[in-house]
Amino acid sequence: HDPASLRATLSIPDEELYEAHQNRKKELIEHVNHHYHTDFDEHAFTIGFARRATAYKRADLIFSDIDWLKAMAKRVGKIQLVFGGKAHRNDSIGKEIIKKIWHLHNQLGDNIKIVYIENYNMDLAKLMTSGVDVWLNTPLRPLEASGTSGMKAAVNGVPHFSTLDGWWIEGHIENRTGWSIG
């Protein structure tokens, strides 16, 4: 209700922020496991990506090199990806991207789990933007208008891994608020 009060978060001890994040992450993982009959792990590294499904937002970019992604999970530990968003009813490419992501979980094995949240809405957005460990944003530059889901994640203390486009150009401080792609 008071955006200026967000500055006060700078004085909150790291331990308190971490504990609050872990509580929200637990809620997200419980929701995913209950509604999608998965076995997501609240201790695994969890990446979130949610926005309108359309070609320029490139939700499937992280899967452009499956072998690299598998090797990364083998090296650093389990990775979980939570996707959300809807395609416009006339956007056949956006619908195909969602289908592709749904089907990829079979190729990735136990070290990389994927769920695509159906009927994405404001309540689910709140759960995702506060419960993931990193917010992924991969729009084709310069097409991102703003990136409101990413803004919500940032307000919840979630770092970003993002192309420098939309609001992220201004919100990005390398290695502090997240990391840039490209």
N, CA, C and O atoms as a DFTB+ gen file, in Angstrom:
728 C
 N C O
     1  1       0.807      -1.208       0.000
     2  2       0.000       0.000       0.000
     3  2       0.843       1.261       0.000
     4  3       0.354       2.332      -0.361
     5  1       2.098       1.151       0.399
     6  2       2.984       2.302       0.477
     7  2       4.329       1.939      -0.159
     8  3       5.235       1.485       0.539
     9  1       4.470       2.135      -1.480
    10  2       5.708       1.738      -2.160
    11  2       6.973       2.322      -1.542
    12  3       8.023       1.680      -1.583
    13  1       6.901       3.519      -0.973
    14  2       8.085       4.122      -0.368
    15  2       8.561       3.301       0.832
    16  3       9.741       3.343       1.180
    17  1       7.662       2.564       1.459
    18  2       8.048       1.765       2.620
    19  2       8.936       0.584       2.236
    20  3       9.548      -0.035       3.106
    21  1       9.011       0.269       0.959
    22  2       9.870      -0.839       0.519
    23  2      11.329      -0.583       0.852
    24  3      12.103      -1.528       1.004
    25  1      11.714       0.673       0.967
    26  2      13.090       0.995       1.336
    27  2      13.439       0.416       2.704
    28  3      14.606       0.139       2.979
    29  1      12.458       0.235       3.545
    30  2      12.690      -0.295       4.887
    31  2      13.207      -1.728       4.843
    32  3      13.833      -2.186       5.799
    33  1      12.954      -2.443       3.745
    34  2      13.423      -3.829       3.658
    35  2      14.938      -3.905       3.684
    36  3      15.494      -4.956       4.000
    37  1      15.613      -2.818       3.360
    38  2      17.072      -2.827       3.396
    39  2      17.604      -3.032       4.810
    40  3      18.730      -3.495       4.993
    41  1      16.798      -2.689       5.803
    42  2      17.250      -2.831       7.182
    43  2      16.793      -4.141       7.832
    44  3      17.117      -4.393       8.992
    45  1      16.057      -4.966       7.115
    46  2      15.621      -6.249       7.660
    47  2      16.806      -7.212       7.614
    48  3      17.442      -7.350       6.569
    49  1      17.109      -7.867       8.707
    50  2      18.234      -8.813       8.719
    51  2      18.059      -9.925       7.681
    52  3      16.950     -10.406       7.450
    53  1      19.161     -10.319       7.068
    54  2      19.137     -11.347       6.028
    55  2      18.435     -12.622       6.490
    56  3      17.706     -13.248       5.720
    57  1      18.655     -13.001       7.737
    58  2      18.068     -14.232       8.266
    59  2      16.542     -14.159       8.253
    60  3      15.878     -15.151       7.956
    61  1      15.986     -12.997       8.572
    62  2      14.536     -12.834       8.582
    63  2      13.976     -12.886       7.166
    64  3      12.930     -13.492       6.933
    65  1      14.662     -12.259       6.229
    66  2      14.221     -12.315       4.832
    67  2      14.273     -13.749       4.307
    68  3      13.358     -14.204       3.622
    69  1      15.354     -14.451       4.637
    70  2      15.516     -15.828       4.186
    71  2      14.407     -16.714       4.757
    72  3      13.831     -17.533       4.041
    73  1      14.113     -16.548       6.039
    74  2      13.065     -17.349       6.678
    75  2      11.703     -17.063       6.042
    76  3      10.929     -17.987       5.794
    77  1      11.412     -15.800       5.781
    78  2      10.141     -15.440       5.137
    79  2      10.059     -16.062       3.744
    80  3       9.019     -16.587       3.345
    81  1      11.174     -15.995       3.010
    82  2      11.193     -16.597       1.668
    83  2      10.973     -18.108       1.751
    84  3      10.201     -18.667       0.971
    85  1      11.647     -18.766       2.689
    86  2      11.509     -20.222       2.812
    87  2      10.066     -20.613       3.137
    88  3       9.587     -21.644       2.664
    89  1       9.369     -19.804       3.938
    90  2       7.965     -20.071       4.244
    91  2       7.106     -19.970       2.986
    92  3       6.232     -20.806       2.757
    93  1       7.356     -18.950       2.176
    94  2       6.594     -18.794       0.923
    95  2       6.941     -19.899      -0.064
    96  3       6.067     -20.396      -0.774
    97  1       8.205     -20.285      -0.113
    98  2       8.614     -21.368      -1.009
    99  2       7.914     -22.666      -0.614
   100  3       7.444     -23.414      -1.472
   101  1       7.848     -22.923       0.681
   102  2       7.167     -24.130       1.162
   103  2       5.707     -24.119       0.719
   104  3       5.190     -25.150       0.288
   105  1       5.038     -22.982       0.815
   106  2       3.645     -22.870       0.366
   107  2       3.524     -23.162      -1.127
   108  3       2.613     -23.871      -1.556
   109  1       4.450     -22.611      -1.918
   110  2       4.431     -22.853      -3.361
   111  2       4.613     -24.335      -3.658
   112  3       3.857     -24.906      -4.444
   113  1       5.603     -24.962      -3.040
   114  2       5.891     -26.374      -3.297
   115  2       4.712     -27.243      -2.856
   116  3       4.357     -28.193      -3.555
   117  1       4.103     -26.937      -1.717
   118  2       2.929     -27.694      -1.264
   119  2       1.784     -27.568      -2.271
   120  3       1.098     -28.549      -2.557
   121  1       1.579     -26.364      -2.806
   122  2       0.531     -26.154      -3.810
   123  2       0.815     -26.983      -5.067
   124  3      -0.068     -27.673      -5.578
   125  1       2.029     -26.909      -5.547
   126  2       2.410     -27.634      -6.758
   127  2       2.239     -29.141      -6.547
   128  3       1.663     -29.825      -7.394
   129  1       2.730     -29.650      -5.437
   130  2       2.639     -31.085      -5.180
   131  2       1.191     -31.548      -5.022
   132  3       0.824     -32.624      -5.493
   133  1       0.384     -30.743      -4.367
   134  2      -1.021     -31.114      -4.141
   135  2      -1.834     -31.075      -5.437
   136  3      -2.581     -32.008      -5.731
   137  1      -1.690     -30.010      -6.199
   138  2      -2.543     -29.826      -7.375
   139  2      -2.025     -30.521      -8.634
   140  3      -2.798     -30.777      -9.558
   141  1      -0.750     -30.825      -8.681
   142  2      -0.180     -31.410      -9.901
   143  2       0.429     -32.786      -9.649
   144  3       1.052     -33.360     -10.541
   145  1       0.253     -33.317      -8.439
   146  2       0.700     -34.661      -8.090
   147  2       2.159     -34.883      -8.464
   148  3       2.526     -35.897      -9.057
   149  1       2.985     -33.891      -8.092
   150  2       4.419     -33.960      -8.336
   151  2       5.123     -34.227      -7.010
   152  3       4.489     -34.314      -5.958
   153  1       6.417     -34.351      -7.082
   154  2       7.207     -34.515      -5.859
   155  2       8.312     -33.465      -5.819
   156  3       9.486     -33.777      -5.624
   157  1       7.901     -32.203      -6.010
   158  2       8.846     -31.102      -5.895
   159  2       9.391     -31.073      -4.467
   160  3       8.714     -31.460      -3.514
   161  1      10.623     -30.607      -4.350
   162  2      11.346     -30.609      -3.087
   163  2      11.574     -29.162      -2.659
   164  3      12.115     -28.366      -3.425
   165  1      11.162     -28.818      -1.433
   166  2      11.316     -27.438      -0.978
   167  2      12.777     -27.038      -0.797
   168  3      13.070     -25.854      -0.629
   169  1      13.697     -27.997      -0.827
   170  2      15.119     -27.699      -0.688
   171  2      15.825     -27.614      -2.044
   172  3      16.997     -27.243      -2.100
   173  1      15.144     -27.946      -3.118
   174  2      15.752     -27.890      -4.456
   175  2      15.686     -26.458      -5.000
   176  3      14.802     -25.680      -4.641
   177  1      16.637     -26.135      -5.867
   178  2      16.695     -24.814      -6.496
   179  2      15.493     -24.670      -7.430
   180  3      15.300     -25.484      -8.333
   181  1      14.688     -23.631      -7.207
   182  2      13.421     -23.470      -7.916
   183  2      13.428     -22.180      -8.731
   184  3      13.625     -21.088      -8.198
   185  1      13.209     -22.334     -10.030
   186  2      13.191     -21.217     -10.978
   187  2      11.749     -20.980     -11.395
   188  3      11.014     -21.927     -11.677
   189  1      11.345     -19.714     -11.436
   190  2       9.992     -19.362     -11.845
   191  2       9.973     -18.567     -13.135
   192  3      10.855     -17.748     -13.392
   193  1       8.961     -18.820     -13.938
   194  2       8.753     -18.090     -15.188
   195  2       7.248     -18.032     -15.402
   196  3       6.617     -19.070     -15.599
   197  1       6.664     -16.848     -15.369
   198  2       5.220     -16.724     -15.592
   199  2       4.909     -15.404     -16.272
   200  3       5.293     -14.333     -15.803
   201  1       4.223     -15.505     -17.361
   202  2       3.740     -14.352     -18.108
   203  2       2.930     -14.861     -19.284
   204  3       2.795     -16.072     -19.464
   205  1       2.395     -13.967     -20.077
   206  2       1.625     -14.386     -21.246
   207  2       2.502     -15.252     -22.139
   208  3       3.640     -14.892     -22.441
   209  1       1.977     -16.382     -22.556
   210  2       2.736     -17.286     -23.421
   211  2       2.648     -16.773     -24.863
   212  3       1.595     -16.813     -25.500
   213  1       3.782     -16.297     -25.344
   214  2       3.883     -15.826     -26.719
   215  2       5.336     -15.949     -27.151
   216  3       6.231     -16.027     -26.310
   217  1       5.571     -15.965     -28.439
   218  2       6.895     -16.294     -28.975
   219  2       8.002     -15.380     -28.447
   220  3       9.053     -15.878     -28.044
   221  1       7.804     -14.066     -28.437
   222  2       8.904     -13.163     -28.086
   223  2       9.334     -13.259     -26.622
   224  3      10.434     -12.826     -26.278
   225  1       8.485     -13.820     -25.750
   226  2       8.857     -13.947     -24.336
   227  2       9.745     -15.171     -24.103
   228  3      10.371     -15.277     -23.049
   229  1       9.811     -16.076     -25.041
   230  2      10.742     -17.212     -25.104
   231  2      10.786     -18.040     -23.816
   232  3      11.853     -18.249     -23.240
   233  1       9.630     -18.500     -23.378
   234  2       9.566     -19.330     -22.172
   235  2      10.394     -20.599     -22.302
   236  3      10.864     -21.136     -21.299
   237  1      10.573     -21.076     -23.509
   238  2      11.297     -22.330     -23.726
   239  2      12.792     -22.132     -23.985
   240  3      13.485     -23.101     -24.293
   241  1      13.300     -20.927     -23.871
   242  2      14.718     -20.663     -24.150
   243  2      15.636     -21.482     -23.245
   244  3      16.690     -21.933     -23.693
   245  1      15.266     -21.680     -22.006
   246  2      16.101     -22.434     -21.079
   247  2      16.297     -23.883     -21.536
   248  3      17.219     -24.562     -21.084
   249  1      15.436     -24.344     -22.423
   250  2      15.522     -25.718     -22.928
   251  2      16.217     -25.809     -24.286
   252  3      16.156     -26.845     -24.946
   253  1      16.869     -24.741     -24.698
   254  2      17.514     -24.758     -26.018
   255  2      18.719     -25.693     -26.066
   256  3      19.150     -26.089     -27.149
   257  1      19.272     -26.054     -24.897
   258  2      20.369     -27.013     -24.834
   259  2      20.097     -27.951     -23.652
   260  3      20.585     -27.738     -22.541
   261  1      19.313     -28.983     -23.921
   262  2      18.891     -29.924     -22.881
   263  2      20.090     -30.601     -22.232
   264  3      20.104     -30.790     -21.016
   265  1      21.092     -30.969     -23.019
   266  2      22.257     -31.646     -22.459
   267  2      22.993     -30.748     -21.461
   268  3      23.442     -31.216     -20.415
   269  1      23.115     -29.465     -21.785
   270  2      23.752     -28.516     -20.865
   271  2      22.943     -28.407     -19.577
   272  3      23.505     -28.392     -18.482
   273  1      21.631     -28.332     -19.713
   274  2      20.766     -28.199     -18.541
   275  2      20.885     -29.432     -17.640
   276  3      20.954     -29.304     -16.417
   277  1      20.908     -30.616     -18.239
   278  2      21.075     -31.845     -17.454
   279  2      22.434     -31.856     -16.756
   280  3      22.531     -32.226     -15.586
   281  1      23.475     -31.453     -17.468
   282  2      24.818     -31.410     -16.879
   283  2      24.873     -30.420     -15.717
   284  3      25.521     -30.683     -14.704
   285  1      24.193     -29.284     -15.863
   286  2      24.151     -28.283     -14.794
   287  2      23.479     -28.865     -13.551
   288  3      23.973     -28.686     -12.438
   289  1      22.369     -29.552     -13.733
   290  2      21.670     -30.146     -12.591
   291  2      22.529     -31.227     -11.938
   292  3      22.520     -31.378     -10.716
   293  1      23.254     -31.963     -12.737
   294  2      24.134     -32.999     -12.189
   295  2      25.252     -32.365     -11.355
   296  3      25.662     -32.905     -10.327
   297  1      25.733     -31.212     -11.818
   298  2      26.835     -30.526     -11.138
   299  2      26.392     -29.801      -9.874
   300  3      27.072     -29.878      -8.851
   301  1      25.259     -29.097      -9.928
   302  2      24.858     -28.241      -8.801
   303  2      23.738     -28.823      -7.941
   304  3      23.517     -28.353      -6.825
   305  1      23.046     -29.811      -8.425
   306  2      21.939     -30.394      -7.665
   307  2      20.615     -30.216      -8.383
   308  3      20.553     -29.669      -9.484
   309  1      19.580     -30.678      -7.752
   310  2      18.251     -30.671      -8.358
   311  2      17.803     -29.256      -8.728
   312  3      18.056     -28.285      -8.015
   313  1      17.124     -29.187      -9.879
   314  2      16.543     -27.936     -10.369
   315  2      15.064     -28.189     -10.627
   316  3      14.684     -29.209     -11.204
   317  1      14.247     -27.255     -10.195
   318  2      12.806     -27.325     -10.443
   319  2      12.402     -26.063     -11.179
   320  3      12.871     -24.971     -10.861
   321  1      11.525     -26.218     -12.171
   322  2      11.036     -25.077     -12.932
   323  2       9.524     -25.015     -12.815
   324  3       8.820     -25.982     -13.107
   325  1       9.034     -23.850     -12.379
   326  2       7.600     -23.634     -12.256
   327  2       7.220     -22.575     -13.289
   328  3       7.689     -21.438     -13.232
   329  1       6.370     -22.962     -14.225
   330  2       5.909     -22.062     -15.275
   331  2       4.445     -21.736     -15.052
   332  3       3.697     -22.532     -14.484
   333  1       4.047     -20.564     -15.503
   334  2       2.651     -20.169     -15.464
   335  2       2.397     -19.152     -16.558
   336  3       3.326     -18.538     -17.082
   337  1       1.147     -18.984     -16.894
   338  2       0.775     -18.022     -17.921
   339  2      -0.146     -18.658     -18.940
   340  3      -0.253     -19.881     -19.031
   341  1      -0.798     -17.821     -19.689
   342  2      -1.759     -18.284     -20.689
   343  2      -1.395     -17.698     -22.045
   344  3      -0.794     -16.627     -22.141
   345  1      -1.770     -18.421     -23.081
   346  2      -1.628     -17.911     -24.439
   347  2      -2.950     -17.270     -24.852
   348  3      -4.018     -17.710     -24.426
   349  1      -2.876     -16.239     -25.674
   350  2      -4.090     -15.675     -26.260
   351  2      -4.753     -16.762     -27.099
   352  3      -4.062     -17.578     -27.709
   353  1      -6.062     -16.782     -27.136
   354  2      -6.766     -17.866     -27.838
   355  2      -6.393     -17.976     -29.313
   356  3      -6.541     -19.044     -29.907
   357  1      -5.909     -16.881     -29.915
   358  2      -5.513     -16.919     -31.327
   359  2      -3.996     -17.059     -31.520
   360  3      -3.509     -17.008     -32.649
   361  1      -3.267     -17.230     -30.447
   362  2      -1.806     -17.331     -30.539
   363  2      -1.401     -18.804     -30.578
   364  3      -1.142     -19.407     -29.536
   365  1      -1.347     -19.375     -31.764
   366  2      -1.022     -20.799     -31.889
   367  2       0.422     -21.083     -31.478
   368  3       0.702     -22.161     -30.954
   369  1       1.339     -20.152     -31.699
   370  2       2.729     -20.356     -31.292
   371  2       2.819     -20.384     -29.771
   372  3       3.512     -21.236     -29.214
   373  1       2.140     -19.482     -29.097
   374  2       2.122     -19.475     -27.637
   375  2       1.581     -20.775     -27.075
   376  3       2.120     -21.306     -26.105
   377  1       0.516     -21.292     -27.680
   378  2      -0.050     -22.569     -27.237
   379  2       0.944     -23.707     -27.444
   380  3       1.040     -24.604     -26.605
   381  1       1.679     -23.682     -28.544
   382  2       2.677     -24.723     -28.815
   383  2       3.830     -24.671     -27.814
   384  3       4.364     -25.710     -27.427
   385  1       4.211     -23.471     -27.396
   386  2       5.270     -23.333     -26.391
   387  2       4.832     -23.991     -25.084
   388  3       5.615     -24.700     -24.452
   389  1       3.591     -23.757     -24.682
   390  2       3.074     -24.385     -23.458
   391  2       3.104     -25.904     -23.593
   392  3       3.537     -26.596     -22.671
   393  1       2.654     -26.430     -24.724
   394  2       2.677     -27.881     -24.948
   395  2       4.101     -28.423     -24.891
   396  3       4.347     -29.474     -24.299
   397  1       5.034     -27.708     -25.503
   398  2       6.433     -28.143     -25.502
   399  2       6.953     -28.262     -24.069
   400  3       7.586     -29.257     -23.716
   401  1       6.688     -27.257     -23.256
   402  2       7.150     -27.278     -21.868
   403  2       6.506     -28.434     -21.112
   404  3       7.181     -29.130     -20.353
   405  1       5.202     -28.646     -21.314
   406  2       4.505     -29.751     -20.654
   407  2       5.175     -31.080     -20.972
   408  3       5.309     -31.936     -20.098
   409  1       5.595     -31.254     -22.223
   410  2       6.147     -32.533     -22.653
   411  2       7.626     -32.708     -22.306
   412  3       8.120     -33.836     -22.304
   413  1       8.328     -31.643     -22.021
   414  2       9.759     -31.738     -21.739
   415  2      10.086     -32.473     -20.440
   416  3      11.172     -33.036     -20.304
   417  1       9.167     -32.471     -19.499
   418  2       9.489     -33.115     -18.217
   419  2       9.855     -34.584     -18.397
   420  3      10.603     -35.125     -17.583
   421  1       9.353     -35.243     -19.434
   422  2       9.697     -36.643     -19.678
   423  2      11.155     -36.817     -20.084
   424  3      11.755     -37.850     -19.786
   425  1      11.739     -35.825     -20.760
   426  2      13.112     -35.910     -21.239
   427  2      14.142     -35.556     -20.168
   428  3      15.317     -35.890     -20.319
   429  1      13.735     -34.899     -19.112
   430  2      14.702     -34.323     -18.186
   431  2      15.008     -35.175     -16.960
   432  3      15.997     -34.915     -16.274
   433  1      14.220     -36.149     -16.672
   434  2      14.536     -37.030     -15.556
   435  2      14.256     -36.418     -14.198
   436  3      13.598     -35.384     -14.090
   437  1      14.768     -37.077     -13.155
   438  2      14.469     -36.679     -11.783
   439  2      15.218     -35.438     -11.307
   440  3      14.781     -34.790     -10.356
   441  1      16.334     -35.093     -11.945
   442  2      17.116     -33.955     -11.469
   443  2      16.596     -32.614     -11.959
   444  3      17.010     -31.571     -11.453
   445  1      15.696     -32.623     -12.934
   446  2      15.080     -31.385     -13.401
   447  2      13.581     -31.637     -13.515
   448  3      13.121     -32.366     -14.394
   449  1      12.841     -31.026     -12.621
   450  2      11.388     -31.213     -12.616
   451  2      10.722     -29.952     -13.165
   452  3      11.193     -28.833     -12.960
   453  1       9.626     -30.167     -13.859
   454  2       8.894     -29.060     -14.477
   455  2       7.414     -29.191     -14.153
   456  3       6.859     -30.289     -14.145
   457  1       6.790     -28.058     -13.887
   458  2       5.342     -28.009     -13.805
   459  2       4.888     -26.730     -14.507
   460  3       5.542     -25.691     -14.412
   461  1       3.776     -26.819     -15.202
   462  2       3.166     -25.647     -15.824
   463  2       1.828     -25.453     -15.134
   464  3       0.920     -26.270     -15.287
   465  1       1.707     -24.390     -14.386
   466  2       0.513     -24.116     -13.600
   467  2      -0.639     -23.724     -14.521
   468  3      -0.540     -22.784     -15.310
   469  1      -1.720     -24.465     -14.397
   470  2      -2.907     -24.191     -15.195
   471  2      -3.726     -23.065     -14.571
   472  3      -3.652     -22.814     -13.368
   473  1      -4.502     -22.400     -15.411
   474  2      -5.410     -21.348     -14.950
   475  2      -4.691     -20.312     -14.089
   476  3      -5.184     -19.899     -13.039
   477  1      -3.529     -19.911     -14.556
   478  2      -2.712     -18.911     -13.864
   479  2      -3.546     -17.667     -13.598
   480  3      -4.203     -17.141     -14.495
   481  1      -3.509     -17.201     -12.341
   482  2      -4.292     -16.033     -11.951
   483  2      -3.510     -15.237     -10.907
   484  3      -2.361     -15.561     -10.608
   485  1      -4.128     -14.206     -10.359
   486  2      -3.411     -13.337      -9.419
   487  2      -2.985     -14.062      -8.141
   488  3      -1.913     -13.776      -7.608
   489  1      -3.790     -14.982      -7.646
   490  2      -3.411     -15.718      -6.436
   491  2      -2.209     -16.615      -6.706
   492  3      -1.296     -16.701      -5.885
   493  1      -2.212     -17.280      -7.852
   494  2      -1.077     -18.138      -8.204
   495  2       0.161     -17.300      -8.499
   496  3       1.281     -17.705      -8.189
   497  1      -0.045     -16.131      -9.098
   498  2       1.090     -15.231      -9.357
   499  2       1.736     -14.814      -8.038
   500  3       2.962     -14.773      -7.930
   501  1       0.925     -14.510      -7.050
   502  2       1.446     -14.122      -5.734
   503  2       2.274     -15.250      -5.133
   504  3       3.344     -15.019      -4.570
   505  1       1.769     -16.465      -5.259
   506  2       2.474     -17.631      -4.736
   507  2       3.806     -17.836      -5.455
   508  3       4.827     -18.093      -4.819
   509  1       3.789     -17.721      -6.765
   510  2       5.016     -17.940      -7.542
   511  2       6.041     -16.837      -7.331
   512  3       7.214     -17.120      -7.091
   513  1       5.614     -15.594      -7.418
   514  2       6.570     -14.490      -7.354
   515  2       7.199     -14.318      -5.981
   516  3       8.192     -13.605      -5.834
   517  1       6.631     -14.960      -4.988
   518  2       7.238     -14.894      -3.654
   519  2       7.896     -16.208      -3.246
   520  3       8.619     -16.248      -2.250
   521  1       7.659     -17.280      -3.994
   522  2       8.134     -18.584      -3.567
   523  2       9.274     -19.207      -4.357
   524  3       9.850     -20.201      -3.915
   525  1       9.611     -18.652      -5.507
   526  2      10.716     -19.234      -6.275
   527  2      12.042     -18.649      -5.801
   528  3      12.080     -17.606      -5.149
   529  1      13.127     -19.343      -6.140
   530  2      14.457     -18.863      -5.745
   531  2      15.019     -17.841      -6.730
   532  3      15.744     -16.928      -6.335
   533  1      14.689     -17.992      -7.993
   534  2      15.137     -17.060      -9.040
   535  2      13.997     -16.883     -10.030
   536  3      13.291     -17.833     -10.366
   537  1      13.831     -15.640     -10.492
   538  2      12.834     -15.333     -11.506
   539  2      13.534     -15.262     -12.859
   540  3      14.465     -14.477     -13.037
   541  1      13.093     -16.070     -13.801
   542  2      13.670     -16.129     -15.139
   543  2      12.846     -15.274     -16.090
   544  3      11.619     -15.367     -16.114
   545  1      13.522     -14.445     -16.868
   546  2      12.853     -13.560     -17.812
   547  2      13.709     -13.492     -19.074
   548  3      14.830     -12.984     -19.035
   549  1      13.192     -13.996     -20.182
   550  2      14.007     -14.129     -21.392
   551  2      13.369     -13.503     -22.637
   552  3      13.401     -14.120     -23.701
   553  1      12.797     -12.311     -22.541
   554  2      12.165     -11.737     -23.731
   555  2      13.198     -11.357     -24.795
   556  3      14.352     -11.052     -24.494
   557  1      12.753     -11.386     -26.014
   558  2      13.569     -10.916     -27.128
   559  2      13.585      -9.389     -27.059
   560  3      12.539      -8.743     -27.129
   561  1      14.775      -8.827     -26.923
   562  2      14.898      -7.369     -26.831
   563  2      14.574      -6.731     -28.169
   564  3      14.914      -7.321     -29.195
   565  1      13.963      -5.607     -28.228
   566  2      13.453      -4.705     -27.187
   567  2      11.937      -4.792     -27.061
   568  3      11.268      -3.759     -27.063
   569  1      11.388      -5.968     -26.955
   570  2       9.940      -6.156     -27.036
   571  2       9.200      -6.169     -25.698
   572  3       7.973      -6.074     -25.678
   573  1       9.924      -6.284     -24.580
   574  2       9.253      -6.325     -23.279
   575  2       8.786      -4.928     -22.893
   576  3       9.588      -3.999     -22.799
   577  1       7.493      -4.787     -22.672
   578  2       6.946      -3.480     -22.319
   579  2       7.311      -3.101     -20.888
   580  3       7.785      -1.993     -20.638
   581  1       7.095      -4.010     -19.959
   582  2       7.434      -3.685     -18.573
   583  2       7.929      -4.913     -17.824
   584  3       9.091      -4.945     -17.420
   585  1       7.102      -5.909     -17.626
   586  2       7.491      -7.093     -16.873
   587  2       6.966      -7.055     -15.460
   588  3       7.742      -7.125     -14.507
   589  1       5.651      -6.944     -15.307
   590  2       5.078      -6.764     -13.975
   591  2       5.267      -7.977     -13.072
   592  3       5.412      -7.812     -11.860
   593  1       5.270      -9.193     -13.620
   594  2       5.520     -10.367     -12.767
   595  2       6.918     -10.291     -12.173
   596  3       7.120     -10.604     -11.000
   597  1       7.873      -9.879     -12.978
   598  2       9.238      -9.717     -12.482
   599  2       9.330      -8.652     -11.410
   600  3      10.089      -8.787     -10.451
   601  1       8.554      -7.589     -11.575
   602  2       8.534      -6.549     -10.548
   603  2       8.012      -7.111      -9.227
   604  3       8.546      -6.809      -8.159
   605  1       6.963      -7.931      -9.311
   606  2       6.396      -8.534      -8.098
   607  2       7.422      -9.450      -7.427
   608  3       7.546      -9.459      -6.203
   609  1       8.148     -10.211      -8.228
   610  2       9.178     -11.086      -7.665
   611  2      10.251     -10.247      -6.969
   612  3      10.695     -10.594      -5.875
   613  1      10.662      -9.158      -7.591
   614  2      11.695      -8.301      -7.007
   615  2      11.243      -7.722      -5.667
   616  3      12.025      -7.670      -4.717
   617  1       9.997      -7.292      -5.588
   618  2       9.465      -6.744      -4.347
   619  2       9.499      -7.809      -3.245
   620  3       9.582      -7.480      -2.062
   621  1       9.434      -9.074      -3.637
   622  2       9.495     -10.177      -2.680
   623  2      10.919     -10.655      -2.432
   624  3      11.124     -11.684      -1.788
   625  1      11.902      -9.916      -2.938
   626  2      13.295     -10.248      -2.681
   627  2      13.847     -11.371      -3.540
   628  3      14.907     -11.917      -3.233
   629  1      13.151     -11.726      -4.607
   630  2      13.595     -12.814      -5.481
   631  2      14.525     -12.236      -6.547
   632  3      14.123     -11.346      -7.298
   633  1      15.769     -12.733      -6.623
   634  2      16.686     -12.245      -7.657
   635  2      16.258     -12.701      -9.046
   636  3      15.506     -13.664      -9.201
   637  1      16.752     -11.991     -10.045
   638  2      16.379     -12.249     -11.441
   639  2      17.552     -12.746     -12.262
   640  3      18.709     -12.412     -12.010
   641  1      17.215     -13.552     -13.249
   642  2      18.146     -13.934     -14.309
   643  2      17.409     -13.538     -15.567
   644  3      16.466     -14.216     -15.975
   645  1      17.834     -12.434     -16.195
   646  2      16.986     -11.813     -17.197
   647  2      17.771     -11.102     -18.286
   648  3      18.882     -10.619     -18.070
   649  1      17.157     -11.054     -19.466
   650  2      17.689     -10.186     -20.505
   651  2      17.440      -8.750     -20.061
   652  3      16.485      -8.470     -19.336
   653  1      18.298      -7.854     -20.498
   654  2      18.159      -6.446     -20.108
   655  2      17.106      -5.790     -20.997
   656  3      17.412      -5.212     -22.040
   657  1      15.869      -5.897     -20.554
   658  2      14.751      -5.344     -21.296
   659  2      13.643      -4.996     -20.317
   660  3      13.634      -5.493     -19.191
   661  1      12.716      -4.156     -20.728
   662  2      11.623      -3.743     -19.870
   663  2      12.151      -3.053     -18.624
   664  3      13.141      -2.324     -18.689
   665  1      11.506      -3.273     -17.503
   666  2      11.886      -2.621     -16.241
   667  2      13.237      -3.103     -15.737
   668  3      13.885      -2.402     -14.960
   669  1      13.679      -4.285     -16.161
   670  2      14.901      -4.877     -15.624
   671  2      16.138      -4.051     -15.948
   672  3      17.139      -4.140     -15.237
   673  1      16.089      -3.263     -16.991
   674  2      17.214      -2.377     -17.302
   675  2      17.475      -1.449     -16.107
   676  3      18.626      -1.169     -15.773
   677  1      16.415      -0.984     -15.479
   678  2      16.554      -0.073     -14.343
   679  2      16.719      -0.807     -13.018
   680  3      17.362      -0.283     -12.108
   681  1      16.153      -2.010     -12.885
   682  2      16.202      -2.744     -11.627
   683  2      17.450      -3.589     -11.461
   684  3      17.731      -4.079     -10.367
   685  1      18.193      -3.762     -12.529
   686  2      19.337      -4.664     -12.529
   687  2      20.578      -4.043     -11.891
   688  3      21.009      -2.956     -12.274
   689  1      21.136      -4.741     -10.927
   690  2      22.465      -4.449     -10.384
   691  2      23.157      -5.809     -10.352
   692  3      22.840      -6.656      -9.517
   693  1      24.096      -6.010     -11.259
   694  2      24.729      -7.322     -11.432
   695  2      25.238      -7.883     -10.107
   696  3      25.910      -7.196      -9.337
   697  1      24.901      -9.148      -9.862
   698  2      25.282      -9.895      -8.666
   699  2      24.638      -9.389      -7.380
   700  3      24.968      -9.872      -6.296
   701  1      23.735      -8.435      -7.481
   702  2      23.052      -7.947      -6.281
   703  2      21.537      -8.165      -6.390
   704  3      20.933      -8.791      -5.519
   705  1      20.934      -7.652      -7.451
   706  2      19.509      -7.887      -7.660
   707  2      19.277      -9.063      -8.591
   708  3      18.143      -9.500      -8.786
   709  1      20.351      -9.571      -9.162
   710  2      20.261     -10.703     -10.070
   711  2      21.376     -10.683     -11.086
   712  3      22.441     -10.111     -10.855
   713  1      21.120     -11.315     -12.213
   714  2      22.148     -11.460     -13.243
   715  2      21.537     -11.199     -14.602
   716  3      20.381     -11.538     -14.856
   717  1      22.328     -10.590     -15.475
   718  2      21.842     -10.262     -16.815
   719  2      22.188     -11.383     -17.779
   720  3      23.194     -12.076     -17.626
   721  1      21.332     -11.542     -18.771
   722  2      21.577     -12.459     -19.874
   723  2      21.898     -11.598     -21.080
   724  3      21.082     -10.777     -21.500
   725  1      23.073     -11.782     -21.632
   726  2      23.454     -11.020     -22.825
   727  2      23.927      -9.626     -22.493
   728  3      24.281      -8.864     -23.392
